[in-house]
PDB file of C-alpha atoms in Angstrom:
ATOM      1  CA  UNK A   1     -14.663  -8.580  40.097  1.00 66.00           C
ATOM      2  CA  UNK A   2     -11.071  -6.587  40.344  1.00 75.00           C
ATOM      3  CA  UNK A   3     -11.495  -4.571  43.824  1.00 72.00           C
ATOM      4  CA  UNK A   4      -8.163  -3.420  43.661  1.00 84.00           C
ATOM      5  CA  UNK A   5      -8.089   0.443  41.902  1.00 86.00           C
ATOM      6  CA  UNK A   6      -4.598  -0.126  40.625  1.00 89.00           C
ATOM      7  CA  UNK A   7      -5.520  -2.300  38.348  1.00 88.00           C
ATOM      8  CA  UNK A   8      -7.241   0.171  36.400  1.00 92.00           C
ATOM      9  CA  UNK A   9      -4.574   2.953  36.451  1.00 93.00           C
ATOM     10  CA  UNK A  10      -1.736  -0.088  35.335  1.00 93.00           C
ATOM     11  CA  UNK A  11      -3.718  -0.884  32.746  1.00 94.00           C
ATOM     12  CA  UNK A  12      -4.304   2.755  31.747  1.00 96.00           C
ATOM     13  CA  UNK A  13      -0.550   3.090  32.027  1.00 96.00           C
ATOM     14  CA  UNK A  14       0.274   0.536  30.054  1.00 96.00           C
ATOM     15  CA  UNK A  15      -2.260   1.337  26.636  1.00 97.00           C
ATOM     16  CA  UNK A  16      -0.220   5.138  27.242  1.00 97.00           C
ATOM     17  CA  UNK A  17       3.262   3.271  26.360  1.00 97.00           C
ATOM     18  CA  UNK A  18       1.541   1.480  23.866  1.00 97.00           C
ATOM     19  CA  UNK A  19       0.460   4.451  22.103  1.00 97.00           C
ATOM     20  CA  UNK A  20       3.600   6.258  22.500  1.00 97.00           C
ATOM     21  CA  UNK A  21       5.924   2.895  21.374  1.00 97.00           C
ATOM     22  CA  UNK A  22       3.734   2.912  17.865  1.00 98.00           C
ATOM     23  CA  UNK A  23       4.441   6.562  17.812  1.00 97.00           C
ATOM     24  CA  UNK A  24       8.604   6.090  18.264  1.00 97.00           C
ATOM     25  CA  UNK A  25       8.421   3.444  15.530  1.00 97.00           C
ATOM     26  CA  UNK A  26       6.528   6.084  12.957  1.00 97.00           C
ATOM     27  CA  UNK A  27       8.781   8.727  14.023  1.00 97.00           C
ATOM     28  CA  UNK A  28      11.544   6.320  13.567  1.00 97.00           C
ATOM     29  CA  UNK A  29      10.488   5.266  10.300  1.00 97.00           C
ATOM     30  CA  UNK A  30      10.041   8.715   9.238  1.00 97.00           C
ATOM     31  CA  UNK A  31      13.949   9.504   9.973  1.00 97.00           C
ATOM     32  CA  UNK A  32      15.185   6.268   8.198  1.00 97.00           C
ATOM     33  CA  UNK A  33      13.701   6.999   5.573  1.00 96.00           C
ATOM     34  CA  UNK A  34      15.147  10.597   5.443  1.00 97.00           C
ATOM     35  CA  UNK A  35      18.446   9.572   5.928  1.00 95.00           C
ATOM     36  CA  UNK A  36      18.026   6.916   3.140  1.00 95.00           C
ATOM     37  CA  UNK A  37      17.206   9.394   0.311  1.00 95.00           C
ATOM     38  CA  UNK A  38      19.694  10.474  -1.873  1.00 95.00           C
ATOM     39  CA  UNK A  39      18.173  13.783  -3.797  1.00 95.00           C
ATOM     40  CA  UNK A  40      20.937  14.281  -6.330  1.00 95.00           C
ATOM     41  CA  UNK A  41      20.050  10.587  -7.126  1.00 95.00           C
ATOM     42  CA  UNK A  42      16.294  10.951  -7.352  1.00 94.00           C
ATOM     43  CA  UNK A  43      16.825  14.823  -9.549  1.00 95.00           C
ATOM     44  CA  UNK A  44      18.652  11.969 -12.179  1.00 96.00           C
ATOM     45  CA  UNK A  45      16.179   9.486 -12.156  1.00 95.00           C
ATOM     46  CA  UNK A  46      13.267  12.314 -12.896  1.00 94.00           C
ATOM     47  CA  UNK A  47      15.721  13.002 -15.596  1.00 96.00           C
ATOM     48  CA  UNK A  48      16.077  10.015 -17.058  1.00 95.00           C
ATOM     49  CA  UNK A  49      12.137   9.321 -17.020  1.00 96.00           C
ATOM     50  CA  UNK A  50      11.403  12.941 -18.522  1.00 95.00           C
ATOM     51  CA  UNK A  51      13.275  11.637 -21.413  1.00 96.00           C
ATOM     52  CA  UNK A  52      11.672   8.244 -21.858  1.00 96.00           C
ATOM     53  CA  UNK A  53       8.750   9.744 -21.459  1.00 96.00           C
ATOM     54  CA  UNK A  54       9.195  11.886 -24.736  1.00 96.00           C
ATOM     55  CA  UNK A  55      10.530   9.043 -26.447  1.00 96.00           C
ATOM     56  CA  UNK A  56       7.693   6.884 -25.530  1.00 96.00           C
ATOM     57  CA  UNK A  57       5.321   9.658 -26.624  1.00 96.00           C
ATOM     58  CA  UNK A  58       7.309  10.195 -29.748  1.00 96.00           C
ATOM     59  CA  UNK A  59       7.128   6.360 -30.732  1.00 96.00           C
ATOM     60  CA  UNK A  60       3.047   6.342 -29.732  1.00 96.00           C
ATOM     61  CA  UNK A  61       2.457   9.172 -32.099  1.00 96.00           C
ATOM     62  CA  UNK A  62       4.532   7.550 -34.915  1.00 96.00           C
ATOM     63  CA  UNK A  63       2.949   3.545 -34.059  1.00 96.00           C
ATOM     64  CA  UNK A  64      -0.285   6.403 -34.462  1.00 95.00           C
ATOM     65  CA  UNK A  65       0.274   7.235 -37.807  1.00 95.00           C
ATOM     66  CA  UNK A  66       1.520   3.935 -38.969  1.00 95.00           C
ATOM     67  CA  UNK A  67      -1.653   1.644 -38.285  1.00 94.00           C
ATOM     68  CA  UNK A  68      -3.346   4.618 -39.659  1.00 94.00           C
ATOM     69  CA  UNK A  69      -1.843   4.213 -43.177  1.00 94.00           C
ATOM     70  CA  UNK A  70      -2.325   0.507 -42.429  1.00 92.00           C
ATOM     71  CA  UNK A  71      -5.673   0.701 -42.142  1.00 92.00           C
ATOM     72  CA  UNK A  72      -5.765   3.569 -45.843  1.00 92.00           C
ATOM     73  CA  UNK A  73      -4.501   0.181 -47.250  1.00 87.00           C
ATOM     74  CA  UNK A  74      -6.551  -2.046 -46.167  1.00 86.00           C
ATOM     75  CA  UNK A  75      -9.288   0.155 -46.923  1.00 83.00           C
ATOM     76  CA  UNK A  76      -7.941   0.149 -50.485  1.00 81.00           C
ATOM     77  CA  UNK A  77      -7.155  -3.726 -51.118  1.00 80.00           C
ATOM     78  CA  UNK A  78     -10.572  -5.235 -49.513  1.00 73.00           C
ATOM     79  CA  UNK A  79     -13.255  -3.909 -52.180  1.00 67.00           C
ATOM     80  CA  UNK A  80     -11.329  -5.482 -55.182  1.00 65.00           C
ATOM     81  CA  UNK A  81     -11.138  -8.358 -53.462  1.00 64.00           C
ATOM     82  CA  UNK A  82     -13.962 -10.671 -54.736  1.00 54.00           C
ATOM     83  CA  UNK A  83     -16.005 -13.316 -53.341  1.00 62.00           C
ATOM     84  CA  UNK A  84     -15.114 -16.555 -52.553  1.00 58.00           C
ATOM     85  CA  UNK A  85     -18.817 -17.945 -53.383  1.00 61.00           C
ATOM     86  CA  UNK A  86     -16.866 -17.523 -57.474  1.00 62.00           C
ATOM     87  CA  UNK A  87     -14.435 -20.091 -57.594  1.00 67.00           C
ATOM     88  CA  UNK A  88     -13.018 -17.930 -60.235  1.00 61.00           C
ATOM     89  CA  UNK A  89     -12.054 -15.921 -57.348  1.00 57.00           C
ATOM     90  CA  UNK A  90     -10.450 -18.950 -55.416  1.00 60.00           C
ATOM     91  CA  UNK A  91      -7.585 -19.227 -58.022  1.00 61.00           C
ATOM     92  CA  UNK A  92      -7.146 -15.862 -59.796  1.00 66.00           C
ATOM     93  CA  UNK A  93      -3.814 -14.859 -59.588  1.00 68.00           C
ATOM     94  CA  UNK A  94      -5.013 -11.119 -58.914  1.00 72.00           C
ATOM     95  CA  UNK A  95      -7.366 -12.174 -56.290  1.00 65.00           C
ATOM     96  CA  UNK A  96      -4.974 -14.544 -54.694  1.00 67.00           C
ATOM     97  CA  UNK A  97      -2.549 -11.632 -54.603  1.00 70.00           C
ATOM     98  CA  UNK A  98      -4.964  -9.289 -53.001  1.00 72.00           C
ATOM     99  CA  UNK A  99      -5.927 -11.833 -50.541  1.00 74.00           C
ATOM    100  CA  UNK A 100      -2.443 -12.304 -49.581  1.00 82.00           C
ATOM    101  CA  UNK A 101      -1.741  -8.676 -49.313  1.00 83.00           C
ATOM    102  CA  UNK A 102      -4.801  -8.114 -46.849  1.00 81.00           C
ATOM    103  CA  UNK A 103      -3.358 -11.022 -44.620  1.00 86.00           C
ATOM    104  CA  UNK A 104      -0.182  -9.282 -44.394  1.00 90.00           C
ATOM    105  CA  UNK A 105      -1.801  -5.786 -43.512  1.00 90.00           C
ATOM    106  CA  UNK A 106      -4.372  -7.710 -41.247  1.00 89.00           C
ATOM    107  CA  UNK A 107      -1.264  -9.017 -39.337  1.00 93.00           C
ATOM    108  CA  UNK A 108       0.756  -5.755 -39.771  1.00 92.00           C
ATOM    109  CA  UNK A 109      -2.402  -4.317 -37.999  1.00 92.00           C
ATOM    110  CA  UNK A 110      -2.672  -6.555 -35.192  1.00 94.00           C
ATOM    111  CA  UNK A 111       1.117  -6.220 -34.774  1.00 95.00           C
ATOM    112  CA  UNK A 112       1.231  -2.257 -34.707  1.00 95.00           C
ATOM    113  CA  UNK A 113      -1.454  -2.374 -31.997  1.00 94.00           C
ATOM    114  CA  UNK A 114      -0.020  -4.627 -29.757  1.00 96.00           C
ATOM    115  CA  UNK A 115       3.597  -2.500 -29.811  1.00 96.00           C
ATOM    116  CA  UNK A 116       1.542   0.774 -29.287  1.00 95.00           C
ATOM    117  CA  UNK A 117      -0.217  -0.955 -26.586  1.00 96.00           C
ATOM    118  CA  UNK A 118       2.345  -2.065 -24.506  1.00 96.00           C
ATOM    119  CA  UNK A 119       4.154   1.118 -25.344  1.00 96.00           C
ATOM    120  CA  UNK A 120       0.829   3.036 -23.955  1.00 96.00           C
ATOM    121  CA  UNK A 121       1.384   0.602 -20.518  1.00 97.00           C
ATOM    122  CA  UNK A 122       5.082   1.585 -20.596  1.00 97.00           C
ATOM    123  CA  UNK A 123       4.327   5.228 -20.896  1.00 97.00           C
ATOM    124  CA  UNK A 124       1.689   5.201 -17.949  1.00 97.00           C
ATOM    125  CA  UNK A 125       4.310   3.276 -15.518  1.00 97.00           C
ATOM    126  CA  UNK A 126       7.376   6.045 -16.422  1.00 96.00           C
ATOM    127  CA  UNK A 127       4.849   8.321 -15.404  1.00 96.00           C
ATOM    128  CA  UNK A 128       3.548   6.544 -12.424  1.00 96.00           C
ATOM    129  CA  UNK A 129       7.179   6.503 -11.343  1.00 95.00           C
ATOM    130  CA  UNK A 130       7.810   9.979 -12.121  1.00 95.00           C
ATOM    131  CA  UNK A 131       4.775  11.245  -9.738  1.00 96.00           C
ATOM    132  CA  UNK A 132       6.370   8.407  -6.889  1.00 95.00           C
ATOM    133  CA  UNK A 133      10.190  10.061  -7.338  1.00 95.00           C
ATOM    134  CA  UNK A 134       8.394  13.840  -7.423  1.00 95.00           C
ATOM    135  CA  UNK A 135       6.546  12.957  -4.457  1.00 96.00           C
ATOM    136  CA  UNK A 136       9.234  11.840  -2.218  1.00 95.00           C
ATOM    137  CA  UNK A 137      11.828  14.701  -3.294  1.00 95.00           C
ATOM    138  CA  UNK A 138       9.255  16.967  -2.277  1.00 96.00           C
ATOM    139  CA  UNK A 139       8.757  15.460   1.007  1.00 95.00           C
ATOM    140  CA  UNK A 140      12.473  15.406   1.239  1.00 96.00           C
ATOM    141  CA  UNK A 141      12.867  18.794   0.486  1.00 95.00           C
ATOM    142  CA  UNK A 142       9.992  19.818   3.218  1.00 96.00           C
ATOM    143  CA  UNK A 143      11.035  17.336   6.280  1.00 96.00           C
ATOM    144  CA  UNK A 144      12.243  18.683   9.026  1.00 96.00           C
ATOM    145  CA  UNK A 145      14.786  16.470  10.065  1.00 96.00           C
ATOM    146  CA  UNK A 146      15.651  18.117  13.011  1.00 96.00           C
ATOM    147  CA  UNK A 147      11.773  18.755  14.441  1.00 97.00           C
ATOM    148  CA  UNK A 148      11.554  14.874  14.163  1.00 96.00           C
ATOM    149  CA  UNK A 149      14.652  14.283  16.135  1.00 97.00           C
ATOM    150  CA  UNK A 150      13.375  16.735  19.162  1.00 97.00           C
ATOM    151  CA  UNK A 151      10.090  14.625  18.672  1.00 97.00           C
ATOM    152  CA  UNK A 152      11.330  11.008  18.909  1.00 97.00           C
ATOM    153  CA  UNK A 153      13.516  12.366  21.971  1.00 97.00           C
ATOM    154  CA  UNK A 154      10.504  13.428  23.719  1.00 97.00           C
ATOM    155  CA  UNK A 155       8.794  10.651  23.052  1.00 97.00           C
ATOM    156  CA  UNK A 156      11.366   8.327  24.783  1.00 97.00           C
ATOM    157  CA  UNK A 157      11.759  10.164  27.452  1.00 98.00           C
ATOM    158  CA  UNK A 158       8.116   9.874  27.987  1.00 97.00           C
ATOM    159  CA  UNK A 159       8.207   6.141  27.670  1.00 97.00           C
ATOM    160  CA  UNK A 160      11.096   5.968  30.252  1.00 97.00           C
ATOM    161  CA  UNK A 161       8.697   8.054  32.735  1.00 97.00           C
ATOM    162  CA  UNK A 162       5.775   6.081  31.626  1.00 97.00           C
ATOM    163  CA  UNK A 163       7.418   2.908  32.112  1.00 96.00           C
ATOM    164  CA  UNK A 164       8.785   4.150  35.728  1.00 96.00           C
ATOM    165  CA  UNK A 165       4.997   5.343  36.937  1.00 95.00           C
ATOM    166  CA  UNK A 166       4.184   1.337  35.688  1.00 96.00           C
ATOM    167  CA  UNK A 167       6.466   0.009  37.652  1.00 96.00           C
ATOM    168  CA  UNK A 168       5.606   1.861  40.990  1.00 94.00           C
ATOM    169  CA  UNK A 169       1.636   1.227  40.439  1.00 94.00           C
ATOM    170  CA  UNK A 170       2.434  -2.255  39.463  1.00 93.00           C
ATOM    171  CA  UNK A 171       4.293  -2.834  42.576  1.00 91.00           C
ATOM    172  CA  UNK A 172       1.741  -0.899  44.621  1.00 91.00           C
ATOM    173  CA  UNK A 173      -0.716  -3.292  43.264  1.00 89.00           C
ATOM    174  CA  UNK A 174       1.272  -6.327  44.366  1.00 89.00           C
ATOM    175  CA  UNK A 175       1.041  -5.281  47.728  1.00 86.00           C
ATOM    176  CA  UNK A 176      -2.704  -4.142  47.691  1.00 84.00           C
ATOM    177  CA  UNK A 177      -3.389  -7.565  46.052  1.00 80.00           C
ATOM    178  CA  UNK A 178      -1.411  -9.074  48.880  1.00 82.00           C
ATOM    179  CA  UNK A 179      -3.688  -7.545  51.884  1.00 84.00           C
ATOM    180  CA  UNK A 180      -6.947  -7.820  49.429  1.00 79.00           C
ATOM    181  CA  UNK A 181      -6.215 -11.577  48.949  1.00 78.00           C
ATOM    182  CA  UNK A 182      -7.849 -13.047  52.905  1.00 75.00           C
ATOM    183  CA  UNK A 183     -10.459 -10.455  52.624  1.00 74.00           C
ATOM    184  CA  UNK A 184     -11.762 -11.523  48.978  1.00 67.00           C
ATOM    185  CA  UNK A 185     -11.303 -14.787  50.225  1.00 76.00           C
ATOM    186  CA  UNK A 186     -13.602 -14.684  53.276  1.00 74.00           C
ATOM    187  CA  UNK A 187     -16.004 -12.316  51.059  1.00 77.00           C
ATOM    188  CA  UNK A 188     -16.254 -15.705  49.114  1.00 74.00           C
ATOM    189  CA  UNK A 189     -16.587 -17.794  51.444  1.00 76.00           C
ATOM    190  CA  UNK A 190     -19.458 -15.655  53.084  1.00 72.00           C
ATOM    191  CA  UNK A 191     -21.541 -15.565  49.750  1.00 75.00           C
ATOM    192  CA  UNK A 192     -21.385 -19.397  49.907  1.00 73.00           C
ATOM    193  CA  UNK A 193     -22.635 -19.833  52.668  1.00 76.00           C
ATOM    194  CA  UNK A 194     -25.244 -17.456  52.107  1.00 77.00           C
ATOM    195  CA  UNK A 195     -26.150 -19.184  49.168  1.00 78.00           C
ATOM    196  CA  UNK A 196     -26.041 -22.297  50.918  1.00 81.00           C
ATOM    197  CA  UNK A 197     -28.269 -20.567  53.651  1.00 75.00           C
ATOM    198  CA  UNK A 198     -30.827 -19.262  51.159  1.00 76.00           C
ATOM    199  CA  UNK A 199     -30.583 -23.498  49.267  1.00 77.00           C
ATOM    200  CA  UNK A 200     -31.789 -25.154  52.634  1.00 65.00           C
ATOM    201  CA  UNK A 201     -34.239 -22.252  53.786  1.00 76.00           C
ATOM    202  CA  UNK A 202     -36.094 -22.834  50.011  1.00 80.00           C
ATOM    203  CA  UNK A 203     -35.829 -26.527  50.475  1.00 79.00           C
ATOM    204  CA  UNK A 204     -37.563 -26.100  54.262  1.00 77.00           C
ATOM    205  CA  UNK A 205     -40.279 -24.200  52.725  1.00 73.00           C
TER     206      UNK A 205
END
């Protein structure tokens, strides 16, 4: 058991520049991160990904239309193609020509949906990145740079005092420690003996 009050309060103390040291770093991250966006820079980039992002949209609608008139053909070619349970069928040169041609649409097919769907993933990460680059010029544009700078100022300042108070309740607490030291000491050696008192008296009994 701590009898000395001080620890309390330097332990209070210290969680308060705890608190406020997490609270400089924010702050501080906050104006790094102001001071490292460049707005004309991030205006060209949302640009540049308004413009892919027509172009992708452009080349999606066109992949669209494509693997639809695929799929017209292939629609067309696979009822005259016949069965191979005929072996007439297996050799025909009509049939082996049909066969042929459904390979090449089945693989134009597979082809055309693959390119629209990685063009589909592209599209959804230009846009991902537009949202990002809109969302940090507006928080640009709203900071208030100079606010924050007031803020991490103060907040110093009150980790310099905090800091101080430490130091004189720390030091307080060495000395209160000091003249508490003999008297815990003999309170200790009392309750020993008491329970040494309180061991013989049961074993009399």
């Amino acid at each position: 058991m701590d009898f000395n009050p001080l620890t309390k309060i330097c332990a209070d103390t210290q969680r308060q520049i705890d608190a406020l040291q997490q609270s400089e770093k924010q702050v501080t991250d906050e104006l790094q991160w102001y001071r490292s966006i460049d707005p004309s820079a991030l205006t060209e980039n949302l640009r540049r990904n308004e413009a892919t992002v027509e172009k992708l949209r452009s080349e999606i609608l066109a992949l669209e239309k494509e693997i639809q008139e695929n799929a017209a053909r292939l629609g067309e070619v696979a009822p005259a193609i016949g069965t191979l349970f005929n072996p007439f069928n297996w050799f025909a040169k009509d049939q082996v020509d049909l066969r042929r041609r459904r390979a090449q649409l089945n693989e134009i097919r597979d082809q055309k949906g693959a390119l629209r769907q990685s063009t589909v993933k592209e599209l959804e990460d230009t846009r991902a990145c537009m949202a990002s680059v809109t969302s940090d010029l507006q928080r640009h544009r709203t900071f208030d740079f100079t606010r924050r700078q007031c803020d991490l100022s103060q907040i110093k300042q009150s980790i310099a005092s905090k800091k101080d108070d430490l130091a004189i309740a720390a030091d307080r607490k060495r000395r209160v420690d000091e003249v508490l030291a003999p008297l815990i000491q003999e309170m200790q050696t009392l309750e020993s003996r008491k329970r040494r008192a309180e061991s013989d008296l049961e074993a009399a009994q």
